[in-house]
Amino acid sequence: DVYIISTGEIVNGKTAGARRIMKIARSLAALNVHVFLCSMADIQKAPVEVQEILPGVFFMKSLSTGIKAARRPLHFARTLNRWMADRSTEMVVYLYPSTFVLKDFVYLVYFKYLKKQKFFCEVNELRTAIAFSTVPDGKITSRLLQWLKSSFDFLKYRLNEVQIPLYDGIVVISTALENRFSRSARKILKVPILCDADMIDDYLPAGLAPDLPFRICFAGYIKVEKEGFDILFEALSRVNQTRRTELYLFGILEVRDKNKLDKLSDEFHLTDKVFYMGNIDPDKLIGEFRGYNLLILPRPLNRRTKYGFSTKLSEYLVSGVPVLATDVSDNAIYIRDGINGYLIPPGSAPVMAEKILEIIGNYNQQAKAVAENAYNTVRQELDYRLFSDDY
């Protein structure tokens, strides 16, 4: 039995992390492993109901609610352990971490050191790189408060990284993380972004009509600094001098980032060319992608993007719509420029604009072949079943 535990929602979660957990679970279950999905948001008190939602994958939840589980990580662990105690199988606990690092530490101590279970952890980003990634505004008081918060977060995340040798092993998402923790981790396994090849239905993009705008789509957590929207907006301003091009955004957009996007739209004269479409159900994303000509990942190069690996790329690649990404993290391992997608150096608006214009100019000749090759990359390199033996 493998128990994948997380503070946040898994089965009903609308995050990239929740979608990755489901692919991990299916990868494990493909080799006759029973996988139990255990979220603190769903397991609040006994008794616990277990429902098989996929072959070999089980969703655990409390039959009734009443206790605020978000405040009770130890209660969650104990409730889960009572159910585990009735099993006569070999057990492994697999932590999918959250930003609530103190709760994750409670799980480690309880299951590994008190209950003597094998305990592994997923590491999909360098948390300490997050701490100072938010650029404060110009006011001295705001900057000071932001610095204090960032300093506290850095110490908290650093403690989280220090506990890596305590795990029986870790699973990392990128080469940079593998290199960073290879000496401190007891065991280490690299599993990149995971795709589901069964989602491929051989859809291919239609031709580009010269009288219609070129439509670009971004989907994910809309963070201006992390995703490089300042560079993207400048690039779009340059492209629109030659060809009308529109940008459509899907995902969580907080007030702070919305204000930044509004300023960028005004600065680069894009107010009638950038559209926020809301945060839709992840299951509807691939169908939505097919209304656009290009999907984009414009991330700049920094410590955060160096160590992470955008899981949204997995959904992009199975959509049948060409993808433009910057050469950060492990993107270049899987994306071959002009073959199964488009790849550019990070951090340059002129280079990005030039590449978008190139894509537009060759779209009717290249788009279908690029989409077909992306499908092949998914089937041959990134499908979750390919990693079952590794797990």
CSV table of C-alpha atoms in Angstrom, one decimal:
chain,number,residue,atom,x,y,z
A,1,ASP,CA,0.0,0.0,0.0
A,2,VAL,CA,1.2,3.5,-0.8
A,3,TYR,CA,-0.5,6.3,1.0
A,4,ILE,CA,-0.1,9.7,-0.8
A,5,ILE,CA,-0.7,12.3,1.8
A,6,SER,CA,-1.1,16.1,1.4
A,7,THR,CA,-2.5,19.0,3.3
A,8,GLY,CA,-4.3,20.4,0.2
A,9,GLU,CA,-7.1,18.7,-1.7
A,10,ILE,CA,-6.2,16.0,-4.1
A,11,VAL,CA,-9.2,14.4,-5.8
A,12,ASN,CA,-11.3,17.6,-5.7
A,13,GLY,CA,-8.3,19.9,-6.0
A,14,LYS,CA,-8.0,22.3,-9.0
A,15,THR,CA,-4.3,22.8,-8.8
A,16,ALA,CA,-1.4,21.6,-10.9
A,17,GLY,CA,-0.2,19.7,-7.8
A,18,ALA,CA,-3.4,17.8,-7.5
A,19,ARG,CA,-3.3,16.8,-11.1
A,20,ARG,CA,0.3,15.6,-10.7
A,21,ILE,CA,-0.6,13.5,-7.7
A,22,MET,CA,-3.3,11.7,-9.8
A,23,LYS,CA,-0.7,10.8,-12.4
A,24,ILE,CA,1.7,9.6,-9.8
A,25,ALA,CA,-1.0,7.4,-8.3
A,26,ARG,CA,-1.8,5.9,-11.7
A,27,SER,CA,1.8,5.3,-12.4
A,28,LEU,CA,2.2,3.3,-9.1
A,29,ALA,CA,-1.1,1.5,-9.6
A,30,ALA,CA,0.0,0.3,-13.0
A,31,LEU,CA,2.3,-2.2,-11.2
A,32,ASN,CA,-0.3,-3.7,-8.9
A,33,VAL,CA,0.2,-1.3,-6.0
A,34,HIS,CA,-2.7,-0.1,-4.0
A,35,VAL,CA,-2.6,3.7,-3.8
A,36,PHE,CA,-4.6,5.6,-1.2
A,37,LEU,CA,-5.1,9.4,-1.7
A,38,CYS,CA,-5.2,11.0,1.7
A,39,SER,CA,-5.9,14.7,2.0
A,40,MET,CA,-6.2,16.5,5.3
A,41,ALA,CA,-9.0,18.5,3.7
A,42,ASP,CA,-11.0,15.2,3.3
A,43,ILE,CA,-10.0,13.2,6.3
A,44,GLN,CA,-11.3,15.0,9.4
A,45,LYS,CA,-12.4,12.3,11.8
A,46,ALA,CA,-13.3,8.6,11.9
A,47,PRO,CA,-14.9,6.6,10.4
A,48,VAL,CA,-13.2,6.8,7.1
A,49,GLU,CA,-14.8,5.8,3.8
A,50,VAL,CA,-12.7,4.3,1.0
A,51,GLN,CA,-13.8,4.5,-2.6
A,52,GLU,CA,-11.9,3.1,-5.6
A,53,ILE,CA,-11.9,5.9,-8.2
A,54,LEU,CA,-9.5,4.3,-10.7
A,55,PRO,CA,-8.1,0.8,-10.9
A,56,GLY,CA,-5.9,0.4,-7.9
A,57,VAL,CA,-6.4,4.0,-6.8
A,58,PHE,CA,-8.6,4.7,-3.7
A,59,PHE,CA,-10.0,8.0,-2.4
A,60,MET,CA,-10.2,8.2,1.4
A,61,LYS,CA,-12.5,10.6,3.2
A,62,SER,CA,-14.4,11.0,6.4
A,63,LEU,CA,-18.0,9.9,6.4
A,64,SER,CA,-18.9,13.0,8.4
A,65,THR,CA,-17.3,16.4,9.1
A,66,GLY,CA,-17.0,18.6,12.1
A,67,ILE,CA,-13.4,19.2,13.0
A,68,LYS,CA,-11.5,21.9,11.2
A,69,ALA,CA,-8.9,19.6,9.7
A,70,ALA,CA,-6.8,22.5,8.4
A,71,ARG,CA,-5.8,23.2,12.0
A,72,ARG,CA,-5.3,19.6,13.1
A,73,PRO,CA,-2.4,17.8,11.2
A,74,LEU,CA,-1.8,15.5,14.1
A,75,HIS,CA,-5.5,14.6,14.2
A,76,PHE,CA,-5.5,13.9,10.5
A,77,ALA,CA,-2.4,11.6,10.9
A,78,ARG,CA,-3.9,9.7,13.8
A,79,THR,CA,-7.2,9.2,12.0
A,80,LEU,CA,-5.4,7.8,9.0
A,81,ASN,CA,-3.2,5.6,11.1
A,82,ARG,CA,-6.2,4.0,12.8
A,83,TRP,CA,-7.3,2.8,9.4
A,84,MET,CA,-3.8,1.7,8.3
A,85,ALA,CA,-3.4,-0.3,11.5
A,86,ASP,CA,-6.1,-2.7,10.3
A,87,ARG,CA,-4.1,-3.5,7.1
A,88,SER,CA,-1.7,-6.4,6.9
A,89,THR,CA,0.3,-5.1,3.9
A,90,GLU,CA,3.6,-3.4,3.6
A,91,MET,CA,3.1,0.3,3.8
A,92,VAL,CA,4.8,3.4,2.4
A,93,VAL,CA,3.8,7.0,3.0
A,94,TYR,CA,4.5,9.4,0.2
A,95,LEU,CA,4.2,13.1,1.1
A,96,TYR,CA,3.2,15.6,-1.5
A,97,PRO,CA,4.3,18.8,0.3
A,98,SER,CA,2.6,22.1,0.6
A,99,THR,CA,3.7,25.6,1.7
A,100,PHE,CA,2.4,24.6,5.2
A,101,VAL,CA,5.9,23.2,6.0
A,102,LEU,CA,5.2,22.8,9.7
A,103,LYS,CA,2.3,20.5,9.0
A,104,ASP,CA,4.5,18.4,6.7
A,105,PHE,CA,7.0,18.1,9.5
A,106,VAL,CA,4.3,16.8,11.8
A,107,TYR,CA,3.5,14.0,9.2
A,108,LEU,CA,7.2,13.1,9.0
A,109,VAL,CA,7.7,12.8,12.7
A,110,TYR,CA,4.4,10.9,13.3
A,111,PHE,CA,4.6,8.3,10.5
A,112,LYS,CA,8.3,7.7,10.2
A,113,TYR,CA,9.5,8.1,13.8
A,114,LEU,CA,6.5,7.2,15.9
A,115,LYS,CA,4.8,4.6,13.6
A,116,LYS,CA,8.0,3.4,11.9
A,117,GLN,CA,6.6,3.6,8.3
A,118,LYS,CA,8.7,4.1,5.2
A,119,PHE,CA,8.4,7.8,4.4
A,120,PHE,CA,9.2,9.4,1.0
A,121,CYS,CA,8.6,13.0,-0.2
A,122,GLU,CA,8.1,14.7,-3.5
A,123,VAL,CA,10.3,17.7,-4.1
A,124,ASN,CA,9.1,19.8,-7.1
A,125,GLU,CA,10.6,23.2,-6.4
A,126,LEU,CA,13.3,24.9,-4.4
A,127,ARG,CA,11.2,26.5,-1.7
A,128,THR,CA,13.9,28.9,-0.5
A,129,ALA,CA,13.9,30.5,-3.9
A,130,ILE,CA,10.2,31.5,-3.4
A,131,ALA,CA,10.9,33.6,-0.3
A,132,PHE,CA,12.3,36.7,-2.0
A,133,SER,CA,10.7,36.2,-5.4
A,134,THR,CA,8.0,38.9,-4.8
A,135,VAL,CA,9.1,42.4,-5.8
A,136,PRO,CA,7.8,44.9,-3.2
A,137,ASP,CA,6.3,48.2,-4.2
A,138,GLY,CA,8.0,51.5,-3.7
A,139,LYS,CA,6.7,52.4,-0.2
A,140,ILE,CA,9.4,52.0,2.5
A,141,THR,CA,6.9,50.5,5.0
A,142,SER,CA,5.6,48.0,2.5
A,143,ARG,CA,9.1,47.1,1.4
A,144,LEU,CA,10.2,46.5,5.0
A,145,LEU,CA,7.1,44.4,5.8
A,146,GLN,CA,7.7,42.4,2.6
A,147,TRP,CA,11.4,41.9,3.6
A,148,LEU,CA,10.5,40.7,7.1
A,149,LYS,CA,7.9,38.2,5.7
A,150,SER,CA,10.3,37.0,3.0
A,151,SER,CA,13.0,36.5,5.7
A,152,PHE,CA,10.6,34.5,7.9
A,153,ASP,CA,9.6,32.4,4.8
A,154,PHE,CA,13.2,31.8,3.9
A,155,LEU,CA,14.0,30.4,7.3
A,156,LYS,CA,10.9,28.3,7.3
A,157,TYR,CA,11.6,26.8,3.9
A,158,ARG,CA,15.3,26.3,4.8
A,159,LEU,CA,14.3,24.1,7.7
A,160,ASN,CA,12.1,22.2,5.3
A,161,GLU,CA,15.0,21.5,3.0
A,162,VAL,CA,17.3,20.6,6.0
A,163,GLN,CA,14.9,17.7,6.8
A,164,ILE,CA,15.5,16.0,3.4
A,165,PRO,CA,18.1,13.5,4.8
A,166,LEU,CA,15.4,12.4,7.3
A,167,TYR,CA,13.2,10.9,4.5
A,168,ASP,CA,13.8,7.4,3.3
A,169,GLY,CA,14.0,9.0,-0.2
A,170,ILE,CA,12.8,11.8,-2.4
A,171,VAL,CA,11.4,12.2,-5.8
A,172,VAL,CA,12.5,15.3,-7.7
A,173,ILE,CA,11.0,16.9,-10.8
A,174,SER,CA,14.1,18.4,-12.4
A,175,THR,CA,17.7,17.8,-13.1
A,176,ALA,CA,18.7,20.9,-11.0
A,177,LEU,CA,16.9,19.6,-8.0
A,178,GLU,CA,18.5,16.1,-8.5
A,179,ASN,CA,21.9,17.7,-8.5
A,180,ARG,CA,21.3,19.9,-5.5
A,181,PHE,CA,20.0,17.1,-3.2
A,182,SER,CA,21.8,14.1,-4.6
A,183,ARG,CA,24.3,14.2,-1.7
A,184,SER,CA,21.9,14.8,1.2
A,185,ALA,CA,19.0,12.5,0.2
A,186,ARG,CA,19.2,8.8,1.2
A,187,LYS,CA,17.6,7.8,-2.2
A,188,ILE,CA,16.7,10.1,-5.1
A,189,LEU,CA,14.6,9.5,-8.2
A,190,LYS,CA,13.9,12.0,-10.9
A,191,VAL,CA,10.4,11.9,-12.4
A,192,PRO,CA,9.7,14.8,-14.8
A,193,ILE,CA,6.4,16.3,-15.7
A,194,LEU,CA,3.9,13.4,-16.3
A,195,CYS,CA,1.5,13.2,-19.1
A,196,ASP,CA,-1.4,10.9,-19.9
A,197,ALA,CA,-1.1,9.6,-23.5
A,198,ASP,CA,-4.7,8.3,-23.3
A,199,MET,CA,-5.8,12.0,-23.5
A,200,ILE,CA,-4.4,12.2,-27.0
A,201,ASP,CA,-7.1,12.1,-29.7
A,202,ASP,CA,-4.9,13.1,-32.6
A,203,TYR,CA,-6.5,16.6,-32.9
A,204,LEU,CA,-4.4,18.8,-35.1
A,205,PRO,CA,-4.6,22.6,-35.4
A,206,ALA,CA,-6.5,24.2,-38.2
A,207,GLY,CA,-4.8,26.7,-40.6
A,208,LEU,CA,-4.3,30.3,-39.7
A,209,ALA,CA,-6.6,32.8,-41.5
A,210,PRO,CA,-4.8,36.0,-42.4
A,211,ASP,CA,-7.8,38.2,-41.5
A,212,LEU,CA,-8.2,36.9,-37.9
A,213,PRO,CA,-6.0,37.7,-34.9
A,214,PHE,CA,-3.4,35.3,-33.8
A,215,ARG,CA,-4.5,33.9,-30.5
A,216,ILE,CA,-2.1,33.0,-27.7
A,217,CYS,CA,-3.1,31.2,-24.5
A,218,PHE,CA,-1.5,30.9,-21.0
A,219,ALA,CA,-3.0,28.7,-18.3
A,220,GLY,CA,-1.7,28.4,-14.7
A,221,TYR,CA,-1.2,30.4,-11.6
A,222,ILE,CA,-0.8,33.9,-12.9
A,223,LYS,CA,2.2,35.3,-11.1
A,224,VAL,CA,3.8,38.2,-12.9
A,225,GLU,CA,7.4,37.8,-11.7
A,226,LYS,CA,7.5,34.0,-11.8
A,227,GLU,CA,6.0,33.7,-15.3
A,228,GLY,CA,7.7,36.7,-17.0
A,229,PHE,CA,4.6,38.6,-18.1
A,230,ASP,CA,6.5,41.8,-18.3
A,231,ILE,CA,8.7,40.4,-21.0
A,232,LEU,CA,5.7,38.7,-22.7
A,233,PHE,CA,3.7,42.0,-22.8
A,234,GLU,CA,6.6,43.9,-24.3
A,235,ALA,CA,7.0,41.1,-26.9
A,236,LEU,CA,3.3,41.3,-27.8
A,237,SER,CA,3.5,45.1,-28.2
A,238,ARG,CA,6.3,44.5,-30.8
A,239,VAL,CA,4.3,41.8,-32.6
A,240,ASN,CA,1.2,43.9,-32.8
A,241,GLN,CA,3.1,46.5,-34.9
A,242,THR,CA,3.0,43.9,-37.7
A,243,ARG,CA,0.2,41.4,-36.9
A,244,ARG,CA,-2.8,41.6,-34.5
A,245,THR,CA,-2.1,39.2,-31.7
A,246,GLU,CA,-4.2,38.5,-28.6
A,247,LEU,CA,-3.4,36.9,-25.3
A,248,TYR,CA,-5.9,34.9,-23.2
A,249,LEU,CA,-5.2,34.1,-19.6
A,250,PHE,CA,-6.7,31.2,-17.5
A,251,GLY,CA,-6.0,30.5,-13.8
A,252,ILE,CA,-5.9,32.0,-10.4
A,253,LEU,CA,-5.3,35.8,-10.5
A,254,GLU,CA,-4.8,37.6,-7.2
A,255,VAL,CA,-5.5,41.3,-6.8
A,256,ARG,CA,-1.8,42.2,-6.6
A,257,ASP,CA,-1.0,40.5,-9.9
A,258,LYS,CA,-4.1,41.8,-11.6
A,259,ASN,CA,-3.0,45.4,-10.8
A,260,LYS,CA,0.5,44.6,-12.2
A,261,LEU,CA,-1.1,43.2,-15.4
A,262,ASP,CA,-3.3,46.2,-15.8
A,263,LYS,CA,-0.2,48.5,-15.6
A,264,LEU,CA,1.6,46.4,-18.1
A,265,SER,CA,-1.4,46.5,-20.5
A,266,ASP,CA,-1.5,50.3,-20.2
A,267,GLU,CA,2.3,50.6,-20.7
A,268,PHE,CA,2.4,48.5,-23.8
A,269,HIS,CA,-1.0,49.5,-25.3
A,270,LEU,CA,-2.5,46.1,-25.0
A,271,THR,CA,-5.8,46.8,-23.1
A,272,ASP,CA,-7.9,45.6,-26.0
A,273,LYS,CA,-5.6,42.6,-26.7
A,274,VAL,CA,-5.2,40.9,-23.3
A,275,PHE,CA,-8.2,39.0,-21.8
A,276,TYR,CA,-8.5,37.3,-18.4
A,277,MET,CA,-10.9,34.3,-18.8
A,278,GLY,CA,-11.1,33.1,-15.2
A,279,ASN,CA,-10.1,29.9,-13.5
A,280,ILE,CA,-11.9,27.1,-15.2
A,281,ASP,CA,-12.2,23.4,-14.3
A,282,PRO,CA,-8.9,21.7,-15.2
A,283,ASP,CA,-10.8,18.9,-17.0
A,284,LYS,CA,-12.0,21.5,-19.5
A,285,LEU,CA,-8.6,23.0,-20.2
A,286,ILE,CA,-7.6,20.9,-23.1
A,287,GLY,CA,-10.8,21.5,-25.0
A,288,GLU,CA,-10.4,25.2,-24.3
A,289,PHE,CA,-6.8,25.2,-25.5
A,290,ARG,CA,-8.0,24.2,-29.0
A,291,GLY,CA,-9.6,27.6,-29.5
A,292,TYR,CA,-6.1,29.1,-29.7
A,293,ASN,CA,-3.2,29.1,-32.1
A,294,LEU,CA,-0.3,28.9,-29.6
A,295,LEU,CA,0.2,28.0,-25.9
A,296,ILE,CA,3.0,29.9,-24.1
A,297,LEU,CA,5.3,29.4,-21.1
A,298,PRO,CA,7.3,32.7,-21.0
A,299,ARG,CA,9.2,32.1,-17.7
A,300,PRO,CA,12.4,34.1,-17.1
A,301,LEU,CA,15.5,32.5,-15.7
A,302,ASN,CA,15.9,32.8,-11.9
A,303,ARG,CA,16.5,30.5,-9.0
A,304,ARG,CA,12.9,29.6,-8.8
A,305,THR,CA,12.4,28.7,-12.4
A,306,LYS,CA,15.9,27.0,-12.6
A,307,TYR,CA,14.9,24.3,-10.0
A,308,GLY,CA,11.2,24.0,-10.8
A,309,PHE,CA,9.6,22.4,-13.9
A,310,SER,CA,6.2,23.7,-15.1
A,311,THR,CA,3.7,20.9,-14.8
A,312,LYS,CA,1.3,22.8,-17.1
A,313,LEU,CA,3.6,21.8,-19.9
A,314,SER,CA,2.2,18.3,-19.7
A,315,GLU,CA,-1.3,19.5,-20.4
A,316,TYR,CA,0.0,21.8,-23.2
A,317,LEU,CA,1.7,18.9,-25.0
A,318,VAL,CA,-1.4,16.6,-25.1
A,319,SER,CA,-3.6,19.4,-26.5
A,320,GLY,CA,-2.5,19.4,-30.1
A,321,VAL,CA,-1.8,23.1,-30.0
A,322,PRO,CA,1.9,24.2,-30.6
A,323,VAL,CA,3.8,25.3,-27.5
A,324,LEU,CA,6.3,28.1,-27.1
A,325,ALA,CA,8.5,27.9,-24.0
A,326,THR,CA,11.7,29.5,-22.7
A,327,ASP,CA,14.8,27.5,-22.1
A,328,VAL,CA,14.6,27.2,-18.3
A,329,SER,CA,14.8,24.1,-16.1
A,330,ASP,CA,14.5,20.9,-18.2
A,331,ASN,CA,12.4,22.4,-21.0
A,332,ALA,CA,15.2,21.9,-23.5
A,333,ILE,CA,15.4,18.2,-22.7
A,334,TYR,CA,12.0,17.6,-24.1
A,335,ILE,CA,11.2,20.5,-26.4
A,336,ARG,CA,13.1,20.7,-29.7
A,337,ASP,CA,12.7,24.0,-31.4
A,338,GLY,CA,10.7,23.8,-34.6
A,339,ILE,CA,10.2,20.0,-34.1
A,340,ASN,CA,7.8,19.3,-31.3
A,341,GLY,CA,7.4,22.9,-30.1
A,342,TYR,CA,9.3,26.2,-30.0
A,343,LEU,CA,12.1,27.1,-27.6
A,344,ILE,CA,13.8,30.5,-27.0
A,345,PRO,CA,16.3,31.9,-24.6
A,346,PRO,CA,14.7,33.5,-21.5
A,347,GLY,CA,14.6,37.1,-20.7
A,348,SER,CA,14.4,38.9,-24.1
A,349,ALA,CA,11.3,40.6,-25.4
A,350,PRO,CA,12.8,41.2,-28.9
A,351,VAL,CA,13.8,37.5,-29.2
A,352,MET,CA,10.3,36.4,-28.1
A,353,ALA,CA,8.6,38.8,-30.5
A,354,GLU,CA,10.8,37.6,-33.4
A,355,LYS,CA,9.9,33.9,-32.6
A,356,ILE,CA,6.2,34.7,-32.4
A,357,LEU,CA,6.3,36.4,-35.8
A,358,GLU,CA,8.3,33.4,-37.2
A,359,ILE,CA,5.7,31.0,-35.8
A,360,ILE,CA,2.9,33.1,-37.4
A,361,GLY,CA,4.7,33.2,-40.7
A,362,ASN,CA,5.2,29.5,-40.9
A,363,TYR,CA,2.1,28.4,-39.1
A,364,ASN,CA,0.2,26.8,-41.9
A,365,GLN,CA,3.3,24.8,-43.0
A,366,GLN,CA,4.5,23.8,-39.5
A,367,ALA,CA,1.8,23.7,-36.9
A,368,LYS,CA,0.4,20.2,-37.7
A,369,ALA,CA,3.8,18.5,-37.8
A,370,VAL,CA,4.8,20.2,-34.5
A,371,ALA,CA,1.6,19.0,-32.8
A,372,GLU,CA,2.1,15.4,-34.1
A,373,ASN,CA,5.7,15.4,-32.9
A,374,ALA,CA,4.6,16.7,-29.5
A,375,TYR,CA,2.2,13.7,-29.3
A,376,ASN,CA,5.1,11.4,-30.0
A,377,THR,CA,7.2,13.0,-27.2
A,378,VAL,CA,4.3,12.4,-24.7
A,379,ARG,CA,4.0,8.7,-25.8
A,380,GLN,CA,7.7,8.0,-25.8
A,381,GLU,CA,9.1,10.2,-23.0
A,382,LEU,CA,6.5,11.6,-20.6
A,383,ASP,CA,3.6,9.2,-20.3
A,384,TYR,CA,3.0,8.3,-16.6
A,385,ARG,CA,3.2,4.6,-17.3
A,386,LEU,CA,6.8,4.9,-18.5
A,387,PHE,CA,7.8,5.7,-14.8
A,388,SER,CA,6.0,2.8,-13.1
A,389,ASP,CA,9.2,0.6,-12.9
A,390,ASP,CA,11.2,3.6,-11.5
A,391,TYR,CA,8.7,4.2,-8.8
